[in-house]
PDB file of C-alpha atoms in Angstrom:
ATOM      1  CA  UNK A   1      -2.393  14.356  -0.109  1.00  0.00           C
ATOM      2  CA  UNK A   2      -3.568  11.593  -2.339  1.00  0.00           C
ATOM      3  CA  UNK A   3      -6.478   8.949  -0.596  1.00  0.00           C
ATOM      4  CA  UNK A   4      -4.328   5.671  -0.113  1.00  0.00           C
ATOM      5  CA  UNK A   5      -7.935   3.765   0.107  1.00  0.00           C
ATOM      6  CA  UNK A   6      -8.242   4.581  -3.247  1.00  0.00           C
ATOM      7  CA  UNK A   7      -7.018   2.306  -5.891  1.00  0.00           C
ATOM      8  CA  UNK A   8      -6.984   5.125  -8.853  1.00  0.00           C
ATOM      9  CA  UNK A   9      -4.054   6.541  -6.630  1.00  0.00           C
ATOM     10  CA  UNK A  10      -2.130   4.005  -6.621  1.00  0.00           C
ATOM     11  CA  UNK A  11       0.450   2.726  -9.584  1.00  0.00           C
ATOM     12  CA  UNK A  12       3.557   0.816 -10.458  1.00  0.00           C
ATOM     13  CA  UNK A  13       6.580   2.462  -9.464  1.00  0.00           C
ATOM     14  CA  UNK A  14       5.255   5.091  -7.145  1.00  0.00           C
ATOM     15  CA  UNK A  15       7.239   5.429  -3.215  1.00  0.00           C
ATOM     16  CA  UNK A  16       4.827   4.758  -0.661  1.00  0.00           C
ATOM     17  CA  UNK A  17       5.028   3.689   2.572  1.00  0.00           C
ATOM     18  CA  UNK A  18       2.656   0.267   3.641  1.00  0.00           C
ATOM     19  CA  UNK A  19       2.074  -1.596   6.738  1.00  0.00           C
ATOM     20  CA  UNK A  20       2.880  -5.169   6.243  1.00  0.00           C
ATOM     21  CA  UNK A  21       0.792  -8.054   7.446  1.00  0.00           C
ATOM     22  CA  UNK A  22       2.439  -9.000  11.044  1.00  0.00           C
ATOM     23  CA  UNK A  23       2.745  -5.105  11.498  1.00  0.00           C
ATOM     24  CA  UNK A  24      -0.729  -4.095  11.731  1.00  0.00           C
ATOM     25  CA  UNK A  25      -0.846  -4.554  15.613  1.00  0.00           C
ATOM     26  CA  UNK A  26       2.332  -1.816  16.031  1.00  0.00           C
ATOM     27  CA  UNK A  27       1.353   0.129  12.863  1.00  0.00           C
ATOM     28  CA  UNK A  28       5.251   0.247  11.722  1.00  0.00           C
ATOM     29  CA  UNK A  29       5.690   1.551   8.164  1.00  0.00           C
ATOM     30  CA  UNK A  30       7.815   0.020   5.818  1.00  0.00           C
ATOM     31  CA  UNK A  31       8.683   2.297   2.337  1.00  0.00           C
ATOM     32  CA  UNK A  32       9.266   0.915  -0.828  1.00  0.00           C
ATOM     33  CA  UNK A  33       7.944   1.449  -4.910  1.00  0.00           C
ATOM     34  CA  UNK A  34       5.217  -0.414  -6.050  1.00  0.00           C
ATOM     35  CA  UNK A  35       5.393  -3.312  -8.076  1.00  0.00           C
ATOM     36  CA  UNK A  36       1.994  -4.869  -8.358  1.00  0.00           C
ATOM     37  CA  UNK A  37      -1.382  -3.532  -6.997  1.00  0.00           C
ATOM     38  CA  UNK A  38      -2.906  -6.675  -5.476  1.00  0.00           C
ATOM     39  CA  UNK A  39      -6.549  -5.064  -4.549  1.00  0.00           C
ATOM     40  CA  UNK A  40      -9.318  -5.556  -7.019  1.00  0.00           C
ATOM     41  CA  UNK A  41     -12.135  -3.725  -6.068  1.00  0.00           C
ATOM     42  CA  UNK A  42     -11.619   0.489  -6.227  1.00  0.00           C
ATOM     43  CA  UNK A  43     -12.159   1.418  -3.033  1.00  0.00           C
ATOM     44  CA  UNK A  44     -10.320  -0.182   0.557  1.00  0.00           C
ATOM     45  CA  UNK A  45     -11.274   0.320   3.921  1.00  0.00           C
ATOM     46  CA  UNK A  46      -7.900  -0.639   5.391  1.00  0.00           C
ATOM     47  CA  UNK A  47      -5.733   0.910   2.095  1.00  0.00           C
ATOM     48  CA  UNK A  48      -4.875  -0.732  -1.034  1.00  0.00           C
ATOM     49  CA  UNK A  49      -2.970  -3.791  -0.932  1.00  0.00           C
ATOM     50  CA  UNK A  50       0.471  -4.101  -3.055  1.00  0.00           C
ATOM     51  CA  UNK A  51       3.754  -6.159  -3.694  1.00  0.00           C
ATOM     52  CA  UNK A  52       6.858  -3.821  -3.559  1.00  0.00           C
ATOM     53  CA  UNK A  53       9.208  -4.519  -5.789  1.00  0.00           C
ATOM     54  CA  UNK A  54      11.816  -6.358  -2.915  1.00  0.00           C
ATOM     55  CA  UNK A  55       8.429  -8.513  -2.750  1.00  0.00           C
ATOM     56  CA  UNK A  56       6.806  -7.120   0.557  1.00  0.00           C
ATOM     57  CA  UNK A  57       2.922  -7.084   0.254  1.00  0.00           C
ATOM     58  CA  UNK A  58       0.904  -4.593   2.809  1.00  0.00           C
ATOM     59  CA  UNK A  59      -1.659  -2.315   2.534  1.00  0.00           C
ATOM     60  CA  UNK A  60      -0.591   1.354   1.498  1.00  0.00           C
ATOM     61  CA  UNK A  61      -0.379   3.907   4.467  1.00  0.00           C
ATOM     62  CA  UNK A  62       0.913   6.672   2.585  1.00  0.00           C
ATOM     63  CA  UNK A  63       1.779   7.737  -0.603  1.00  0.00           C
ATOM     64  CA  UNK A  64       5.040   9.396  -0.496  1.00  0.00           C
ATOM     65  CA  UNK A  65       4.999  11.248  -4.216  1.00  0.00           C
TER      66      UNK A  65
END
């Protein structure tokens, strides 16, 4: 299983499943592909933060492939 705090793992066009923004209380997931990877720095805390391509940003949960 890939480290979803780690921004090497993440990449355009990969399924993974994030937790968006007004989620983070109830911890629903919400899948999608990646689009853009919106974190800078390598390493996260809280996951890696990306737009999916239907233009959702949250922080990547899981990485699904």
């Amino acid at each position: 299983m890939l480290d979803n705090k780690k921004r090497i793992n993440i990449k355009a066009g990969i399924k993974v499943n994030i937790v968006l923004k007004q989620d983070q209380r109830t911890g629903k997931l919400t899948s999608g592909i990646v689009k853009d990877i919106l974190t800078n720095s390598p390493i996260h805390p809280h996951g890696i933060k990306v737009r999916l391509q239907d233009g959702q940003v949250g922080r990547v949960q899981e990485i699904l492939q």
